[in-house]
Amino acid sequence: MNEEIPNLTAFDEAALDQAFARLERQAREAAALLSGEQAVEAFRLQWLGRKQGRLNEVSGRWLKTAPAEARRALGLRFNALKAVVEGLLDAALGSGPTDAALAREAIDITLPGTRRLTGAEHLITRTTNEIVSVFAALGYSVGVGPEVETDYYNFECMNFPPGHPARDTQDTLVIANQERRPQRDRLLLRTHTSPVQMRTMEMQPPPVRIVIPGRVHRNEADDATHSSTFYQVEGLCVDANITFSDLKGTLDHAMKALFGSAVKTRLFPSFFPFTEPSADLQISCIFCGGKGCRKCKESGWIELLGCGMVDPAVYAFAAEKQPAYDARKISGFAFGMGVERIAMMKYGVSEIGKFYAGDMRFLEQFV
Ligand SMILES: [Zn+2]
């Protein structure tokens, strides 16, 4: 029960001690019986409540009526009592759930836990990142673009004019119902990541140094080394005074970074509409070191990527939006490689289809 706070008649030390000891005893007795949140809250209101709490009453009745010389002694005892009550409340609040509740929630820490599967990079992602990081270290940034492209970006601005036979080398998957659009606006699945070369040049004047990783699509029959969907990394470097020897040096460095410093490179003439001159780059066979084996068809060399100096016709398209692409003032090179082909060589994969089948038994080997 909430006993009323009596009025104090004497304010000497002994009387104060007695009065506060009595209150403390009452608080301790009440706190000892507390059980449950509601009881604890009632205790808090009874003692610490702002309006009718007992401590409030003590300060109202005793402190205010005390003679001046007793105020200090009274105040000290009041603060001590308040600390005791707050401590009792803390203890009651912190006593936590009952043993029964704890038992219900108990877990057996000797049982095996729930294991979360840790993700890992797919071999295509890992190889893409390896290639990109080689060029990133040379100051290249990464460019990306849409997989559904217009005829203009995929072909025309890359110097494949409409009707030109070079288009036949990239059997193209086109989006349906585009016939009413002008040819350059018709949509298709990009056959190479080269459109991003133009998209990048349109957005920024030279110098440009980018690598362009991404998925591309061609209407090809799937076999051990071909897939209608595959990944490329292209590169483009445009600046003043870029020469063919820059191309050679850059790609030789990149191949050594990817396949080991013992790898040699050589170039053969080739043709791509958007580069002139164009070349195929071969590396010395990483399986036999160049002696000749089945993998390199006894030649000691493996063809790996296409490259060349950017054709002035491509700059002419870029100059429509960025006049600084003036073939008389700037030059540059481009290259492109298949990610799967490099991943197959580096990780000894014999069928390209394994990359896409989603077979965990295959994929887990490379985690
Ligand atoms: Zn070989």
Coordinates of C-alpha atoms and ligand atoms in Angstrom, one line a residue:
M1 CA 0.0 0.0 0.0
N2 CA 1.0 3.5 -0.7
E3 CA 1.5 5.0 2.8
E4 CA 1.1 8.7 2.9
I5 CA 4.3 10.7 3.5
P6 CA 4.1 12.0 7.0
N7 CA 5.0 15.6 7.8
L8 CA 8.4 16.0 9.4
T9 CA 8.4 17.6 12.7
A10 CA 12.2 17.5 13.5
F11 CA 15.0 18.2 11.1
D12 CA 18.0 17.2 13.0
E13 CA 20.4 14.5 11.6
A14 CA 18.9 11.6 13.6
A15 CA 15.3 12.5 12.7
L16 CA 16.3 12.7 9.0
D17 CA 18.2 9.4 9.1
Q18 CA 15.2 7.7 10.6
A19 CA 12.7 9.2 8.2
F20 CA 14.7 8.3 5.0
A21 CA 15.7 4.9 6.3
R22 CA 12.0 4.2 6.7
L23 CA 11.3 5.2 3.1
E24 CA 14.2 3.2 1.8
R25 CA 13.0 0.1 3.6
Q26 CA 9.5 0.6 2.1
A27 CA 11.0 0.9 -1.4
R28 CA 13.1 -2.2 -0.9
E29 CA 10.2 -4.3 0.4
A30 CA 7.9 -3.2 -2.5
A31 CA 10.7 -3.9 -5.1
A32 CA 11.3 -7.4 -3.7
L33 CA 7.7 -8.3 -4.5
L34 CA 7.7 -7.0 -8.1
S35 CA 6.8 -9.5 -10.8
G36 CA 5.7 -8.7 -14.4
E37 CA 6.0 -5.6 -16.5
Q38 CA 2.8 -4.0 -15.1
A39 CA 3.9 -4.3 -11.5
V40 CA 7.3 -2.7 -12.4
E41 CA 5.6 0.2 -14.1
A42 CA 3.3 0.7 -11.1
F43 CA 6.3 0.8 -8.8
R44 CA 7.9 3.3 -11.0
L45 CA 4.8 5.6 -10.9
Q46 CA 4.4 5.1 -7.2
W47 CA 7.9 6.2 -6.4
L48 CA 9.2 8.3 -9.3
G49 CA 5.9 9.6 -10.9
R50 CA 6.0 13.3 -11.6
K51 CA 2.8 14.3 -9.9
Q52 CA 2.0 11.8 -7.2
G53 CA 5.2 9.8 -6.9
R54 CA 6.4 9.5 -3.3
L55 CA 9.7 11.2 -4.0
N56 CA 7.9 14.1 -5.5
E57 CA 5.8 14.3 -2.3
V58 CA 9.0 14.1 -0.2
S59 CA 10.5 17.0 -2.0
G60 CA 7.3 18.9 -1.8
R61 CA 6.6 18.4 1.9
W62 CA 10.0 18.1 3.5
L63 CA 12.4 20.1 1.4
K64 CA 10.0 23.1 1.2
T65 CA 9.2 23.1 4.8
A66 CA 12.7 22.5 6.1
P67 CA 14.5 25.3 7.8
A68 CA 17.4 26.7 5.7
E69 CA 20.1 25.1 7.8
A70 CA 18.6 21.6 7.3
R71 CA 18.2 21.8 3.6
R72 CA 21.6 20.5 2.7
A73 CA 21.4 17.5 4.9
L74 CA 17.9 16.7 3.7
G75 CA 18.9 17.2 0.0
L76 CA 21.8 14.7 0.3
R77 CA 19.6 12.1 1.8
F78 CA 16.9 12.7 -0.8
N79 CA 19.4 12.2 -3.6
A80 CA 20.6 9.0 -2.0
L81 CA 17.1 7.7 -1.7
K82 CA 16.3 8.6 -5.3
A83 CA 19.4 6.7 -6.4
V84 CA 18.3 3.6 -4.4
V85 CA 14.8 3.7 -5.9
E86 CA 16.2 4.1 -9.4
G87 CA 18.6 1.2 -8.8
L88 CA 15.7 -1.0 -7.7
L89 CA 13.8 -0.1 -10.8
D90 CA 16.7 -0.9 -13.1
A91 CA 17.2 -4.2 -11.4
A92 CA 13.5 -5.0 -11.8
L93 CA 13.5 -4.0 -15.5
G94 CA 16.7 -5.8 -16.2
S95 CA 15.7 -9.0 -14.6
G96 CA 14.7 -10.2 -18.1
P97 CA 12.5 -13.1 -19.2
T98 CA 11.6 -16.0 -16.9
D99 CA 13.5 -19.2 -16.9
A100 CA 10.6 -20.9 -18.7
A101 CA 10.7 -18.4 -21.4
L102 CA 14.4 -18.8 -21.8
A103 CA 14.0 -22.6 -22.0
R104 CA 11.5 -22.2 -24.8
E105 CA 13.9 -20.1 -26.8
A106 CA 17.0 -22.2 -26.1
I107 CA 19.0 -23.3 -29.1
D108 CA 21.3 -26.3 -29.1
I109 CA 24.6 -24.9 -30.1
T110 CA 26.0 -28.4 -30.7
L111 CA 23.8 -28.8 -33.8
P112 CA 25.2 -27.8 -37.2
G113 CA 24.1 -24.3 -38.2
T114 CA 22.2 -23.2 -41.3
R115 CA 24.8 -22.8 -43.9
R116 CA 24.4 -20.0 -46.4
L117 CA 25.8 -20.7 -49.9
T118 CA 28.4 -18.2 -50.8
G119 CA 28.2 -17.0 -54.3
A120 CA 31.1 -17.2 -56.7
E121 CA 32.0 -15.6 -60.0
H122 CA 31.0 -17.5 -63.1
L123 CA 33.9 -18.3 -65.3
I124 CA 32.7 -15.9 -67.9
T125 CA 32.5 -13.1 -65.3
R126 CA 35.9 -13.9 -63.9
T127 CA 37.6 -14.0 -67.3
T128 CA 35.9 -10.8 -68.3
N129 CA 37.1 -9.1 -65.1
E130 CA 40.6 -10.4 -65.7
I131 CA 40.7 -9.0 -69.2
V132 CA 39.2 -5.7 -68.1
S133 CA 41.6 -5.3 -65.2
V134 CA 44.6 -5.7 -67.5
F135 CA 43.4 -2.7 -69.5
A136 CA 42.2 -0.8 -66.4
A137 CA 45.8 -0.9 -65.2
L138 CA 46.8 0.8 -68.5
G139 CA 44.3 3.6 -67.8
Y140 CA 41.3 2.3 -69.7
S141 CA 37.9 2.9 -68.4
V142 CA 34.9 0.6 -69.0
G143 CA 32.1 1.4 -71.4
V144 CA 28.8 -0.4 -71.7
G145 CA 25.8 -0.1 -74.0
P146 CA 22.4 -1.7 -74.9
E147 CA 22.2 -5.3 -76.2
V148 CA 19.2 -4.3 -78.4
E149 CA 20.8 -1.9 -80.8
T150 CA 19.8 0.1 -83.9
D151 CA 21.1 -0.9 -87.3
Y152 CA 22.9 2.4 -87.4
Y153 CA 25.0 1.8 -84.3
N154 CA 25.6 -1.9 -84.9
F155 CA 26.4 -1.6 -88.6
E156 CA 26.2 1.7 -90.5
C157 CA 28.4 3.9 -88.3
M158 CA 30.9 1.0 -87.9
N159 CA 31.3 1.3 -91.7
F160 CA 29.1 -1.6 -92.7
P161 CA 26.9 0.3 -95.3
P162 CA 23.4 -1.0 -96.0
G163 CA 23.6 -3.9 -98.4
H164 CA 27.4 -4.3 -98.0
P165 CA 28.5 -7.9 -98.1
A166 CA 30.5 -7.4 -94.8
R167 CA 27.1 -7.6 -93.0
D168 CA 26.8 -11.2 -94.1
T169 CA 29.8 -12.1 -91.9
Q170 CA 27.6 -11.4 -88.9
D171 CA 24.4 -13.3 -89.3
T172 CA 22.0 -11.1 -87.3
L173 CA 19.0 -11.7 -85.1
V174 CA 16.6 -8.9 -85.8
I175 CA 13.7 -7.7 -83.8
A176 CA 10.3 -8.4 -85.5
N177 CA 8.0 -5.8 -87.0
Q178 CA 10.6 -3.1 -87.8
E179 CA 10.0 -3.0 -91.5
R180 CA 8.2 0.4 -91.5
R181 CA 11.1 2.1 -89.8
P182 CA 14.0 3.6 -91.7
Q183 CA 16.7 1.0 -92.0
R184 CA 19.1 2.8 -89.6
D185 CA 16.5 2.8 -86.8
R186 CA 15.6 -0.8 -87.1
L187 CA 16.3 -2.8 -83.9
L188 CA 18.4 -5.9 -83.7
L189 CA 20.4 -7.8 -81.2
R190 CA 23.9 -6.4 -81.3
T191 CA 26.4 -8.7 -83.1
H192 CA 29.4 -7.1 -81.4
T193 CA 30.1 -4.6 -78.7
S194 CA 31.5 -2.2 -81.3
P195 CA 28.4 0.1 -81.1
V196 CA 29.7 1.2 -77.8
Q197 CA 32.8 2.6 -79.5
M198 CA 30.5 5.1 -81.4
R199 CA 28.3 5.7 -78.4
T200 CA 31.4 6.6 -76.3
M201 CA 32.9 8.9 -79.0
E202 CA 29.6 10.7 -79.5
M203 CA 29.6 11.5 -75.7
Q204 CA 33.2 12.6 -75.3
P205 CA 35.9 14.2 -77.5
P206 CA 39.3 12.5 -77.7
P207 CA 41.3 11.1 -75.9
V208 CA 39.3 7.9 -75.4
R209 CA 40.6 4.8 -73.8
I210 CA 37.8 2.3 -73.1
V211 CA 37.3 -1.4 -72.9
I212 CA 33.8 -2.7 -73.6
P213 CA 32.7 -6.0 -72.1
G214 CA 29.3 -7.4 -73.0
R215 CA 27.0 -10.0 -74.4
V216 CA 26.4 -10.3 -78.1
H217 CA 24.2 -12.4 -80.3
R218 CA 24.5 -14.0 -83.7
N219 CA 22.3 -16.4 -85.6
E220 CA 24.7 -19.2 -85.4
A221 CA 24.2 -23.0 -84.9
D222 CA 25.6 -24.1 -81.6
D223 CA 28.6 -26.4 -81.6
A224 CA 31.6 -27.1 -79.4
T225 CA 33.1 -23.7 -80.0
H226 CA 30.2 -21.6 -81.3
S227 CA 27.1 -20.2 -79.5
S228 CA 24.4 -17.9 -80.6
T229 CA 25.0 -15.9 -77.4
F230 CA 28.6 -15.1 -76.3
Y231 CA 30.7 -12.4 -74.7
Q232 CA 33.2 -10.0 -76.0
V233 CA 35.6 -7.5 -74.7
E234 CA 36.4 -4.7 -77.2
G235 CA 38.8 -1.9 -76.8
L236 CA 39.2 1.5 -78.3
C237 CA 42.1 3.9 -77.9
V238 CA 41.9 7.3 -79.7
D239 CA 44.3 10.2 -79.2
A240 CA 46.8 12.3 -81.1
N241 CA 49.7 10.4 -82.5
I242 CA 48.5 6.8 -81.8
T243 CA 50.4 4.5 -84.1
F244 CA 50.3 0.8 -85.1
S245 CA 53.2 0.2 -82.8
D246 CA 51.0 1.4 -79.9
L247 CA 48.5 -1.2 -80.9
K248 CA 51.2 -3.9 -81.0
G249 CA 52.7 -2.9 -77.7
T250 CA 49.4 -2.7 -75.9
L251 CA 48.1 -6.1 -77.1
D252 CA 51.5 -7.8 -76.6
H253 CA 51.5 -6.5 -73.0
A254 CA 47.9 -7.6 -72.5
M255 CA 48.5 -11.1 -73.8
K256 CA 51.5 -11.5 -71.5
A257 CA 49.4 -10.3 -68.6
L258 CA 46.7 -12.7 -69.3
F259 CA 48.7 -15.8 -70.4
G260 CA 52.1 -15.4 -68.8
S261 CA 55.2 -13.4 -69.7
A262 CA 56.6 -16.2 -71.9
V263 CA 53.8 -15.7 -74.5
K264 CA 54.8 -14.3 -77.8
T265 CA 52.4 -12.5 -80.2
R266 CA 52.3 -11.9 -83.9
L267 CA 50.0 -10.2 -86.3
F268 CA 48.5 -11.2 -89.7
P269 CA 46.7 -9.0 -92.2
S270 CA 42.9 -9.3 -91.9
F271 CA 39.8 -7.4 -92.7
F272 CA 37.2 -5.6 -90.6
P273 CA 35.1 -2.8 -91.9
F274 CA 35.8 -0.4 -89.0
T275 CA 39.6 -0.7 -89.0
E276 CA 42.2 -0.1 -91.7
P277 CA 44.7 -1.7 -91.7
S278 CA 43.2 -4.7 -89.9
A279 CA 45.0 -7.6 -88.3
D280 CA 44.5 -10.9 -86.5
L281 CA 46.6 -11.4 -83.5
Q282 CA 48.0 -14.8 -82.7
I283 CA 49.8 -15.9 -79.5
S284 CA 52.3 -18.6 -79.2
C285 CA 50.5 -21.8 -78.1
I286 CA 50.1 -21.8 -74.3
F287 CA 49.8 -25.6 -74.2
C288 CA 53.0 -26.6 -76.0
G289 CA 55.0 -23.3 -75.8
G290 CA 55.1 -23.1 -79.5
K291 CA 56.5 -26.5 -80.4
G292 CA 53.3 -27.7 -82.0
C293 CA 50.5 -29.8 -80.5
R294 CA 47.0 -30.9 -81.2
K295 CA 45.5 -27.7 -79.6
C296 CA 47.4 -25.5 -82.0
K297 CA 47.1 -27.9 -84.9
E298 CA 50.8 -28.4 -84.8
S299 CA 51.4 -24.8 -85.8
G300 CA 52.7 -23.5 -82.4
W301 CA 50.3 -20.5 -82.7
I302 CA 46.7 -19.8 -81.7
E303 CA 44.6 -17.0 -83.2
L304 CA 43.0 -15.0 -80.5
L305 CA 41.7 -11.6 -81.5
G306 CA 41.0 -9.1 -84.2
C307 CA 42.4 -5.6 -84.2
G308 CA 43.4 -2.6 -86.4
M309 CA 43.7 1.1 -86.7
V310 CA 40.3 2.8 -86.6
D311 CA 39.1 3.5 -90.1
P312 CA 38.7 7.2 -90.9
A313 CA 35.2 6.5 -92.1
V314 CA 34.3 5.7 -88.4
Y315 CA 35.7 9.0 -87.3
A316 CA 33.5 10.7 -89.9
F317 CA 30.4 9.3 -88.2
A318 CA 31.6 10.3 -84.7
A319 CA 32.4 13.8 -86.0
E320 CA 28.7 14.4 -86.7
K321 CA 28.4 14.9 -82.9
Q322 CA 32.0 15.5 -81.8
P323 CA 33.9 17.5 -84.5
A324 CA 37.2 16.8 -82.7
Y325 CA 37.2 13.3 -84.3
D326 CA 39.0 14.7 -87.3
A327 CA 41.0 11.9 -89.0
R328 CA 43.7 14.4 -90.0
K329 CA 44.4 15.2 -86.3
I330 CA 43.8 12.1 -84.3
S331 CA 44.3 8.4 -84.8
G332 CA 43.7 5.2 -82.8
F333 CA 43.2 1.5 -82.7
A334 CA 40.5 -0.9 -81.8
F335 CA 40.5 -4.6 -80.8
G336 CA 38.0 -7.3 -79.8
M337 CA 38.3 -10.7 -78.3
G338 CA 35.9 -13.5 -77.3
V339 CA 35.7 -14.0 -73.6
E340 CA 34.6 -17.7 -73.9
R341 CA 37.6 -18.5 -76.1
I342 CA 40.0 -17.1 -73.6
A343 CA 38.2 -18.8 -70.7
M344 CA 38.3 -22.1 -72.5
M345 CA 42.0 -21.8 -73.1
K346 CA 42.8 -20.6 -69.6
Y347 CA 40.6 -23.1 -67.7
G348 CA 40.7 -26.1 -70.1
V349 CA 37.1 -26.1 -71.0
S350 CA 36.3 -28.1 -74.2
E351 CA 32.7 -27.2 -74.9
I352 CA 31.4 -23.6 -75.0
G353 CA 27.9 -24.8 -74.1
K354 CA 29.1 -25.7 -70.6
F355 CA 29.3 -22.1 -69.7
Y356 CA 25.6 -21.6 -70.2
A357 CA 24.1 -24.9 -69.1
G358 CA 23.9 -24.0 -65.4
D359 CA 25.2 -27.3 -64.4
M360 CA 26.6 -26.9 -60.9
R361 CA 28.9 -29.9 -61.2
F362 CA 30.7 -28.0 -63.9
L363 CA 30.5 -24.6 -62.4
E364 CA 31.7 -25.7 -58.9
Q365 CA 35.0 -26.9 -60.3
F366 CA 36.1 -23.3 -60.7
V367 CA 35.0 -21.8 -57.4
Ligands
ZN1 ZN 50.4 -26.1 -79.2

